[in-house]
Amino acid sequence: MVQLTINNIKVNAEEGMTILEAAKSVGIHIPTLCHLKGLAPTGACRICVVEVQGQRNLTPSCAFPVFDGMVVETNSPRVRKARKTIVELLIENHPQDCLICVRNKNCELQNLSEKYSVREHRYVGASRNHALDISSASLERDPAKCILCGRCVRVCHEVQKVGAIDFTNRGFSSIVTTPYNKGINVSDCILCGQCILVCPTAALREKGSLKEVVNALNDKNKFTIVQVAPAVRATLGEEYNIPLGTDVTGQMVTGLKRLGFKKVFDTNFAADLTIMEEATELIHRVQNGGKLPMFTSCCPGWIKYAEQNRPEILEHLSTCKSPHEMEGAVLKTYYAKKMGINPKDVFVVSIMPCTVKKYESNRNELSEENMADVDAVLTTRELVRFFKIAGIEFGDLPEGYFDNPLGESTGAAAIFGTSGGVMEAALRTAYFKLSGKELENLELEAIRGEDGVKEATIPIGDLNVNVAVVNGIGNVKRILDEVQNGTSKYHFIEVMTCPGGCINGGGQPIHQQTEKIQKRMKALYQIDNKMKLRRSHENESVKILYKEFLVEPNSHKAHEILHTEYFDRKKVISKDL
Amino acid sequence: MHTHIFENYEPNDKSSLIPLLQEVQSVYGYLPESALQEVADFVGMPLSRVYGVATFYNQFRLAPLGENIIRVCRGTACHVKNSANILLALENALNIKAGGTTRDRKFTIEVVNCIGACSIAPVMTVNDEYYGRITVKDIPNIVKKYSKAPKPKEVSITPEVGLV
Ligand code: SF4
Ligand code: SF4
Ligand code: SF4
Ligand code: FES
Ligand code: FES
């Protein structure tokens, strides 16, 4: 224990705590910009400076550990002045664009400017001029808005361990960018959008698709259908000051109906369908000496990572399309036919927690007879913008219900949005299929939670099924090395790119609240808990779909419509130097 | 052409990054992308970090040099004699910025600090020739003189796609 005084308040802090943490423990707020919880401090931005008695210079509180008898002032006139100057300098080098910026009212730079009452432009200098990078289908980079805090770089290198972008050049021409300043679409980036979630400004943002959706809705010849991913219902409320971890399914559905979609379906339906296909595929591989371990394939960020970095293991990937692509494929075949609509007039919109899915929906192989399975993807954040434009006050909405048949789902589908959920759902069904008995204890605690790699062994009959869950793409390397050198003991491995799973996807609401992952996870497990049906093979609408159309899991028809293929995308640069 | 340079280094040792970049540059005169990728793989770092390091230090070039290298002095004496305008005029004439190379790879502009010819400031050099007491008006003629020189031999380089 260390005793110190912060703003005349006696504070008992733990050894090794930073001043920032100690201050927070007693409710004293210190602004930060470059700081990222859980990662080593860089001390780059200095907005967090405080006065420490006996030290001549101001001290960055995020990087400085407390000591016994320390006396700290976090809000003296000198501190305030220093912080204000930093903010003023940042603003002068920033486009004065707030009124027309996507991050208007949710921008840390704007907040700081407001907080320190910046009311004039005191420093006028050259502002940096950088080209917009709109090369990717998922995200945009606007380096002119970058304040060089480095948070995206650290998330990309240290958390995701992709390392697509970094600081380049120096001094005034410093810029966070890709190698050779090329478009992000030709870099190592997997478009996960984790960098967007930490960017304090709009320098990183999703590529918006609202216009396409509005046009489709206005087109009288189009039958526009929307589907919503499992993870969106657990986070959407945050944008409306509803407490973290509140399930807002009912209001969300009503809101979507009011936007004018002809049908509001649930990607959870297709999550159940995915489980039927994926569990069957796994069993087939186990029983017929197929490639093992098998990896899940519902996360397109993970698929992109594997294609770009480990083409050697592509045969280990399940061939199942991701759930929203399956839903789209069923809508454009079975459903269109059943309803007597020309599939060319069906326009499928997916509301997703994910930025990669925008790129995914453009993949050529994810289509039926030259019609994309999914026509447009909106993130959770874009849905909020859509509600706003349409004058929909979310808080006042009554509860609504998904349309059928592609709106029915089980508890197994609900947990798809959290790390470990796909595995848990698959095991519930694989257990039944292999043993003919239902799994008694449905909650597999060992693969829940926030650990980087989670493992379990499930005895099914005389087979011990070893499974692993990779929570965040930054944890995948060891698992892949084992698979490649033949020492992997697993049968089945789930990989989710985003730490925590889709509930923390790159398209989710942006804020830096610490408990978001935990609370959002809990919301999904609660949905599962409350459901009468909690196993994918119990979904009646899915059963009917097989009976009327797909015959049985992994049938020829199912392969044609619900499965896909992967390609080696390891960068090939001409070597003829 | 450069593979031999790896022989003297241990893989996955980040401290060999700078020496390796220097060796690549000594082979090609700049850091070609494919070689940079190989260095990245060899030292076990993402390409973006290697590129970041390469652009941080002035000693590294990311693009091949032009056939003619124009150095504009921006030292104190030349500054006093308006070298800023000389540089600007040159940049405009060639349509590139200092540090850049023209698309036809004829010219590269570099900025230097005092080349010891202050008595004839403002000074610029083209390859080994000195031009002193120049004015903005002299620039077009000087550029013209070197534009006429024969085409350099073909160099194979990686195509530069994407944003600049
Ligand atoms: S989207 Fe993901 S991979 Fe791409 S730069 Fe951002 S964090 Fe890195
Ligand atoms: S892009 Fe955003 S997160 Fe990255 S350094 Fe710039 S301001 Fe910070
Ligand atoms: S974990 Fe979910 S949100 Fe993140 S990339 Fe994968 S599918 Fe998208
Ligand atoms: S937050 Fe402490 S230096 Fe940036
Ligand atoms: S300052 Fe230009 S030559 Fe000395």
PDB file of N, CA and C in Angstrom, chain A residues 363-428:
ATOM      1  N   ARG A 363     -17.685 -10.143 -51.601  1.00  0.00           N
ATOM      2  CA  ARG A 363     -16.898 -11.264 -52.130  1.00  0.00           C
ATOM      3  C   ARG A 363     -17.704 -11.980 -53.212  1.00  0.00           C
ATOM      4  N   ASN A 364     -17.035 -12.234 -54.329  1.00  0.00           N
ATOM      5  CA  ASN A 364     -17.708 -12.825 -55.482  1.00  0.00           C
ATOM      6  C   ASN A 364     -18.391 -14.141 -55.194  1.00  0.00           C
ATOM      7  N   GLU A 365     -17.709 -14.983 -54.409  1.00  0.00           N
ATOM      8  CA  GLU A 365     -18.251 -16.329 -54.240  1.00  0.00           C
ATOM      9  C   GLU A 365     -19.488 -16.335 -53.345  1.00  0.00           C
ATOM     10  N   LEU A 366     -19.739 -15.232 -52.646  1.00  0.00           N
ATOM     11  CA  LEU A 366     -20.910 -15.194 -51.768  1.00  0.00           C
ATOM     12  C   LEU A 366     -22.107 -14.648 -52.542  1.00  0.00           C
ATOM     13  N   SER A 367     -22.550 -15.420 -53.524  1.00  0.00           N
ATOM     14  CA  SER A 367     -23.630 -14.958 -54.385  1.00  0.00           C
ATOM     15  C   SER A 367     -24.380 -16.139 -54.969  1.00  0.00           C
ATOM     16  N   GLU A 368     -25.604 -15.877 -55.412  1.00  0.00           N
ATOM     17  CA  GLU A 368     -26.404 -16.899 -56.092  1.00  0.00           C
ATOM     18  C   GLU A 368     -26.679 -16.375 -57.490  1.00  0.00           C
ATOM     19  N   GLU A 369     -26.267 -17.106 -58.484  1.00  0.00           N
ATOM     20  CA  GLU A 369     -26.495 -16.706 -59.877  1.00  0.00           C
ATOM     21  C   GLU A 369     -26.218 -15.223 -60.100  1.00  0.00           C
ATOM     22  N   ASN A 370     -25.028 -14.803 -59.730  1.00  0.00           N
ATOM     23  CA  ASN A 370     -24.599 -13.418 -59.922  1.00  0.00           C
ATOM     24  C   ASN A 370     -25.390 -12.382 -59.135  1.00  0.00           C
ATOM     25  N   MET A 371     -26.146 -12.832 -58.125  1.00  0.00           N
ATOM     26  CA  MET A 371     -26.759 -11.860 -57.226  1.00  0.00           C
ATOM     27  C   MET A 371     -26.075 -12.020 -55.880  1.00  0.00           C
ATOM     28  N   ALA A 372     -25.562 -10.916 -55.354  1.00  0.00           N
ATOM     29  CA  ALA A 372     -24.921 -11.001 -54.040  1.00  0.00           C
ATOM     30  C   ALA A 372     -25.937 -11.520 -53.031  1.00  0.00           C
ATOM     31  N   ASP A 373     -25.470 -12.363 -52.109  1.00  0.00           N
ATOM     32  CA  ASP A 373     -26.366 -12.855 -51.060  1.00  0.00           C
ATOM     33  C   ASP A 373     -26.869 -11.697 -50.203  1.00  0.00           C
ATOM     34  N   VAL A 374     -25.958 -10.767 -49.920  1.00  0.00           N
ATOM     35  CA  VAL A 374     -26.315  -9.605 -49.106  1.00  0.00           C
ATOM     36  C   VAL A 374     -25.965  -8.363 -49.906  1.00  0.00           C
ATOM     37  N   ASP A 375     -26.890  -7.424 -50.006  1.00  0.00           N
ATOM     38  CA  ASP A 375     -26.668  -6.262 -50.868  1.00  0.00           C
ATOM     39  C   ASP A 375     -26.037  -5.084 -50.155  1.00  0.00           C
ATOM     40  N   ALA A 376     -26.314  -4.941 -48.880  1.00  0.00           N
ATOM     41  CA  ALA A 376     -25.694  -3.828 -48.156  1.00  0.00           C
ATOM     42  C   ALA A 376     -25.581  -4.183 -46.687  1.00  0.00           C
ATOM     43  N   VAL A 377     -24.509  -3.700 -46.078  1.00  0.00           N
ATOM     44  CA  VAL A 377     -24.287  -3.943 -44.656  1.00  0.00           C
ATOM     45  C   VAL A 377     -24.209  -2.607 -43.935  1.00  0.00           C
ATOM     46  N   LEU A 378     -25.008  -2.455 -42.905  1.00  0.00           N
ATOM     47  CA  LEU A 378     -24.922  -1.262 -42.053  1.00  0.00           C
ATOM     48  C   LEU A 378     -24.390  -1.682 -40.698  1.00  0.00           C
ATOM     49  N   THR A 379     -23.556  -0.856 -40.105  1.00  0.00           N
ATOM     50  CA  THR A 379     -23.093  -1.147 -38.751  1.00  0.00           C
ATOM     51  C   THR A 379     -24.147  -0.670 -37.745  1.00  0.00           C
ATOM     52  N   THR A 380     -23.954  -1.087 -36.515  1.00  0.00           N
ATOM     53  CA  THR A 380     -24.838  -0.628 -35.438  1.00  0.00           C
ATOM     54  C   THR A 380     -24.882   0.901 -35.423  1.00  0.00           C
ATOM     55  N   ARG A 381     -23.717   1.513 -35.596  1.00  0.00           N
ATOM     56  CA  ARG A 381     -23.655   2.982 -35.566  1.00  0.00           C
ATOM     57  C   ARG A 381     -24.448   3.606 -36.712  1.00  0.00           C
ATOM     58  N   GLU A 382     -24.372   2.988 -37.888  1.00  0.00           N
ATOM     59  CA  GLU A 382     -25.123   3.545 -39.016  1.00  0.00           C
ATOM     60  C   GLU A 382     -26.629   3.399 -38.803  1.00  0.00           C
ATOM     61  N   LEU A 383     -27.029   2.318 -38.135  1.00  0.00           N
ATOM     62  CA  LEU A 383     -28.454   2.153 -37.855  1.00  0.00           C
ATOM     63  C   LEU A 383     -28.941   3.307 -36.979  1.00  0.00           C
ATOM     64  N   VAL A 384     -28.121   3.672 -36.004  1.00  0.00           N
ATOM     65  CA  VAL A 384     -28.487   4.780 -35.125  1.00  0.00           C
ATOM     66  C   VAL A 384     -28.663   6.062 -35.950  1.00  0.00           C
ATOM     67  N   ARG A 385     -27.753   6.286 -36.891  1.00  0.00           N
ATOM     68  CA  ARG A 385     -27.866   7.471 -37.758  1.00  0.00           C
ATOM     69  C   ARG A 385     -29.141   7.407 -38.591  1.00  0.00           C
ATOM     70  N   PHE A 386     -29.462   6.217 -39.051  1.00  0.00           N
ATOM     71  CA  PHE A 386     -30.658   6.032 -39.867  1.00  0.00           C
ATOM     72  C   PHE A 386     -31.906   6.374 -39.049  1.00  0.00           C
ATOM     73  N   PHE A 387     -31.964   5.848 -37.831  1.00  0.00           N
ATOM     74  CA  PHE A 387     -33.100   6.160 -36.950  1.00  0.00           C
ATOM     75  C   PHE A 387     -33.226   7.674 -36.775  1.00  0.00           C
ATOM     76  N   LYS A 388     -32.078   8.311 -36.604  1.00  0.00           N
ATOM     77  CA  LYS A 388     -32.074   9.761 -36.375  1.00  0.00           C
ATOM     78  C   LYS A 388     -32.681  10.491 -37.568  1.00  0.00           C
ATOM     79  N   ILE A 389     -32.184  10.180 -38.772  1.00  0.00           N
ATOM     80  CA  ILE A 389     -32.680  10.857 -39.974  1.00  0.00           C
ATOM     81  C   ILE A 389     -34.172  10.617 -40.141  1.00  0.00           C
ATOM     82  N   ALA A 390     -34.610   9.392 -39.782  1.00  0.00           N
ATOM     83  CA  ALA A 390     -36.006   9.039 -39.980  1.00  0.00           C
ATOM     84  C   ALA A 390     -36.889   9.566 -38.853  1.00  0.00           C
ATOM     85  N   GLY A 391     -36.307  10.260 -37.917  1.00  0.00           N
ATOM     86  CA  GLY A 391     -37.098  10.836 -36.832  1.00  0.00           C
ATOM     87  C   GLY A 391     -37.642   9.800 -35.863  1.00  0.00           C
ATOM     88  N   ILE A 392     -36.941   8.696 -35.748  1.00  0.00           N
ATOM     89  CA  ILE A 392     -37.419   7.649 -34.835  1.00  0.00           C
ATOM     90  C   ILE A 392     -36.772   7.826 -33.467  1.00  0.00           C
ATOM     91  N   GLU A 393     -37.606   8.089 -32.455  1.00  0.00           N
ATOM     92  CA  GLU A 393     -37.105   8.239 -31.089  1.00  0.00           C
ATOM     93  C   GLU A 393     -37.080   6.864 -30.454  1.00  0.00           C
ATOM     94  N   PHE A 394     -35.885   6.341 -30.307  1.00  0.00           N
ATOM     95  CA  PHE A 394     -35.764   4.939 -29.917  1.00  0.00           C
ATOM     96  C   PHE A 394     -36.431   4.631 -28.576  1.00  0.00           C
ATOM     97  N   GLY A 395     -36.202   5.509 -27.623  1.00  0.00           N
ATOM     98  CA  GLY A 395     -36.694   5.260 -26.272  1.00  0.00           C
ATOM     99  C   GLY A 395     -38.210   5.091 -26.197  1.00  0.00           C
ATOM    100  N   ASP A 396     -38.921   5.719 -27.133  1.00  0.00           N
ATOM    101  CA  ASP A 396     -40.388   5.680 -27.081  1.00  0.00           C
ATOM    102  C   ASP A 396     -40.995   4.492 -27.817  1.00  0.00           C
ATOM    103  N   LEU A 397     -40.156   3.665 -28.432  1.00  0.00           N
ATOM    104  CA  LEU A 397     -40.709   2.618 -29.298  1.00  0.00           C
ATOM    105  C   LEU A 397     -41.314   1.469 -28.497  1.00  0.00           C
ATOM    106  N   PRO A 398     -42.473   0.974 -28.908  1.00  0.00           N
ATOM    107  CA  PRO A 398     -43.020  -0.231 -28.285  1.00  0.00           C
ATOM    108  C   PRO A 398     -42.265  -1.457 -28.793  1.00  0.00           C
ATOM    109  N   GLU A 399     -42.436  -2.577 -28.097  1.00  0.00           N
ATOM    110  CA  GLU A 399     -41.725  -3.793 -28.517  1.00  0.00           C
ATOM    111  C   GLU A 399     -42.366  -4.398 -29.757  1.00  0.00           C
ATOM    112  N   GLY A 400     -41.543  -4.900 -30.648  1.00  0.00           N
ATOM    113  CA  GLY A 400     -42.071  -5.573 -31.832  1.00  0.00           C
ATOM    114  C   GLY A 400     -41.455  -6.957 -31.950  1.00  0.00           C
ATOM    115  N   TYR A 401     -41.935  -7.720 -32.940  1.00  0.00           N
ATOM    116  CA  TYR A 401     -41.444  -9.085 -33.101  1.00  0.00           C
ATOM    117  C   TYR A 401     -40.948  -9.332 -34.510  1.00  0.00           C
ATOM    118  N   PHE A 402     -39.916 -10.151 -34.611  1.00  0.00           N
ATOM    119  CA  PHE A 402     -39.368 -10.495 -35.920  1.00  0.00           C
ATOM    120  C   PHE A 402     -40.428 -11.171 -36.777  1.00  0.00           C
ATOM    121  N   ASP A 403     -40.314 -10.979 -38.101  1.00  0.00           N
ATOM    122  CA  ASP A 403     -41.189 -11.687 -39.023  1.00  0.00           C
ATOM    123  C   ASP A 403     -40.728 -13.136 -39.147  1.00  0.00           C
ATOM    124  N   ASN A 404     -41.605 -13.962 -39.653  1.00  0.00           N
ATOM    125  CA  ASN A 404     -41.271 -15.364 -39.838  1.00  0.00           C
ATOM    126  C   ASN A 404     -41.347 -15.725 -41.311  1.00  0.00           C
ATOM    127  N   PRO A 405     -40.747 -16.797 -41.779  1.00  0.00           N
ATOM    128  CA  PRO A 405     -40.083 -17.833 -40.990  1.00  0.00           C
ATOM    129  C   PRO A 405     -38.630 -17.529 -40.622  1.00  0.00           C
ATOM    130  N   LEU A 406     -37.986 -16.550 -41.274  1.00  0.00           N
ATOM    131  CA  LEU A 406     -36.565 -16.373 -40.997  1.00  0.00           C
ATOM    132  C   LEU A 406     -36.328 -15.475 -39.791  1.00  0.00           C
ATOM    133  N   GLY A 407     -37.270 -15.506 -38.874  1.00  0.00           N
ATOM    134  CA  GLY A 407     -37.112 -14.713 -37.669  1.00  0.00           C
ATOM    135  C   GLY A 407     -37.067 -15.579 -36.426  1.00  0.00           C
ATOM    136  N   GLU A 408     -37.345 -16.858 -36.614  1.00  0.00           N
ATOM    137  CA  GLU A 408     -37.345 -17.751 -35.455  1.00  0.00           C
ATOM    138  C   GLU A 408     -35.928 -18.183 -35.105  1.00  0.00           C
ATOM    139  N   SER A 409     -35.646 -18.283 -33.806  1.00  0.00           N
ATOM    140  CA  SER A 409     -34.298 -18.709 -33.417  1.00  0.00           C
ATOM    141  C   SER A 409     -34.313 -19.312 -32.025  1.00  0.00           C
ATOM    142  N   THR A 410     -33.199 -19.957 -31.686  1.00  0.00           N
ATOM    143  CA  THR A 410     -33.066 -20.571 -30.360  1.00  0.00           C
ATOM    144  C   THR A 410     -32.011 -19.818 -29.551  1.00  0.00           C
ATOM    145  N   GLY A 411     -31.873 -20.216 -28.303  1.00  0.00           N
ATOM    146  CA  GLY A 411     -30.860 -19.609 -27.435  1.00  0.00           C
ATOM    147  C   GLY A 411     -29.453 -19.835 -27.949  1.00  0.00           C
ATOM    148  N   ALA A 412     -29.260 -20.948 -28.641  1.00  0.00           N
ATOM    149  CA  ALA A 412     -27.922 -21.244 -29.163  1.00  0.00           C
ATOM    150  C   ALA A 412     -27.479 -20.157 -30.129  1.00  0.00           C
ATOM    151  N   ALA A 413     -28.428 -19.648 -30.912  1.00  0.00           N
ATOM    152  CA  ALA A 413     -28.090 -18.619 -31.900  1.00  0.00           C
ATOM    153  C   ALA A 413     -27.777 -17.295 -31.215  1.00  0.00           C
ATOM    154  N   ALA A 414     -28.476 -17.019 -30.124  1.00  0.00           N
ATOM    155  CA  ALA A 414     -28.302 -15.735 -29.448  1.00  0.00           C
ATOM    156  C   ALA A 414     -26.862 -15.511 -29.016  1.00  0.00           C
ATOM    157  N   ILE A 415     -26.203 -16.605 -28.584  1.00  0.00           N
ATOM    158  CA  ILE A 415     -24.854 -16.424 -28.029  1.00  0.00           C
ATOM    159  C   ILE A 415     -23.768 -16.388 -29.109  1.00  0.00           C
ATOM    160  N   PHE A 416     -24.129 -16.468 -30.361  1.00  0.00           N
ATOM    161  CA  PHE A 416     -23.164 -16.334 -31.457  1.00  0.00           C
ATOM    162  C   PHE A 416     -22.353 -15.040 -31.364  1.00  0.00           C
ATOM    163  N   GLY A 417     -22.983 -14.033 -30.778  1.00  0.00           N
ATOM    164  CA  GLY A 417     -22.345 -12.725 -30.762  1.00  0.00           C
ATOM    165  C   GLY A 417     -21.242 -12.575 -29.740  1.00  0.00           C
ATOM    166  N   THR A 418     -21.007 -13.593 -28.918  1.00  0.00           N
ATOM    167  CA  THR A 418     -19.943 -13.466 -27.937  1.00  0.00           C
ATOM    168  C   THR A 418     -18.892 -14.545 -28.147  1.00  0.00           C
ATOM    169  N   SER A 419     -17.670 -14.254 -27.784  1.00  0.00           N
ATOM    170  CA  SER A 419     -16.604 -15.237 -27.914  1.00  0.00           C
ATOM    171  C   SER A 419     -16.982 -16.506 -27.151  1.00  0.00           C
ATOM    172  N   GLY A 420     -16.859 -17.651 -27.790  1.00  0.00           N
ATOM    173  CA  GLY A 420     -17.216 -18.930 -27.175  1.00  0.00           C
ATOM    174  C   GLY A 420     -18.620 -19.369 -27.528  1.00  0.00           C
ATOM    175  N   GLY A 421     -19.423 -18.444 -28.001  1.00  0.00           N
ATOM    176  CA  GLY A 421     -20.827 -18.742 -28.258  1.00  0.00           C
ATOM    177  C   GLY A 421     -21.042 -19.723 -29.398  1.00  0.00           C
ATOM    178  N   VAL A 422     -20.310 -19.538 -30.482  1.00  0.00           N
ATOM    179  CA  VAL A 422     -20.484 -20.422 -31.626  1.00  0.00           C
ATOM    180  C   VAL A 422     -20.091 -21.846 -31.228  1.00  0.00           C
ATOM    181  N   MET A 423     -18.996 -21.936 -30.497  1.00  0.00           N
ATOM    182  CA  MET A 423     -18.534 -23.250 -30.049  1.00  0.00           C
ATOM    183  C   MET A 423     -19.584 -23.910 -29.161  1.00  0.00           C
ATOM    184  N   GLU A 424     -20.095 -23.151 -28.217  1.00  0.00           N
ATOM    185  CA  GLU A 424     -21.070 -23.696 -27.280  1.00  0.00           C
ATOM    186  C   GLU A 424     -22.314 -24.173 -28.042  1.00  0.00           C
ATOM    187  N   ALA A 425     -22.766 -23.347 -28.953  1.00  0.00           N
ATOM    188  CA  ALA A 425     -23.950 -23.690 -29.743  1.00  0.00           C
ATOM    189  C   ALA A 425     -23.688 -24.948 -30.577  1.00  0.00           C
ATOM    190  N   ALA A 426     -22.507 -25.018 -31.187  1.00  0.00           N
ATOM    191  CA  ALA A 426     -22.183 -26.161 -32.036  1.00  0.00           C
ATOM    192  C   ALA A 426     -22.113 -27.443 -31.210  1.00  0.00           C
ATOM    193  N   LEU A 427     -21.545 -27.333 -30.015  1.00  0.00           N
ATOM    194  CA  LEU A 427     -21.413 -28.535 -29.188  1.00  0.00           C
ATOM    195  C   LEU A 427     -22.777 -29.059 -28.742  1.00  0.00           C
ATOM    196  N   ARG A 428     -23.695 -28.134 -28.453  1.00  0.00           N
ATOM    197  CA  ARG A 428     -25.033 -28.589 -28.049  1.00  0.00           C
ATOM    198  C   ARG A 428     -25.637 -29.476 -29.135  1.00  0.00           C
TER     199      ARG A 428
END
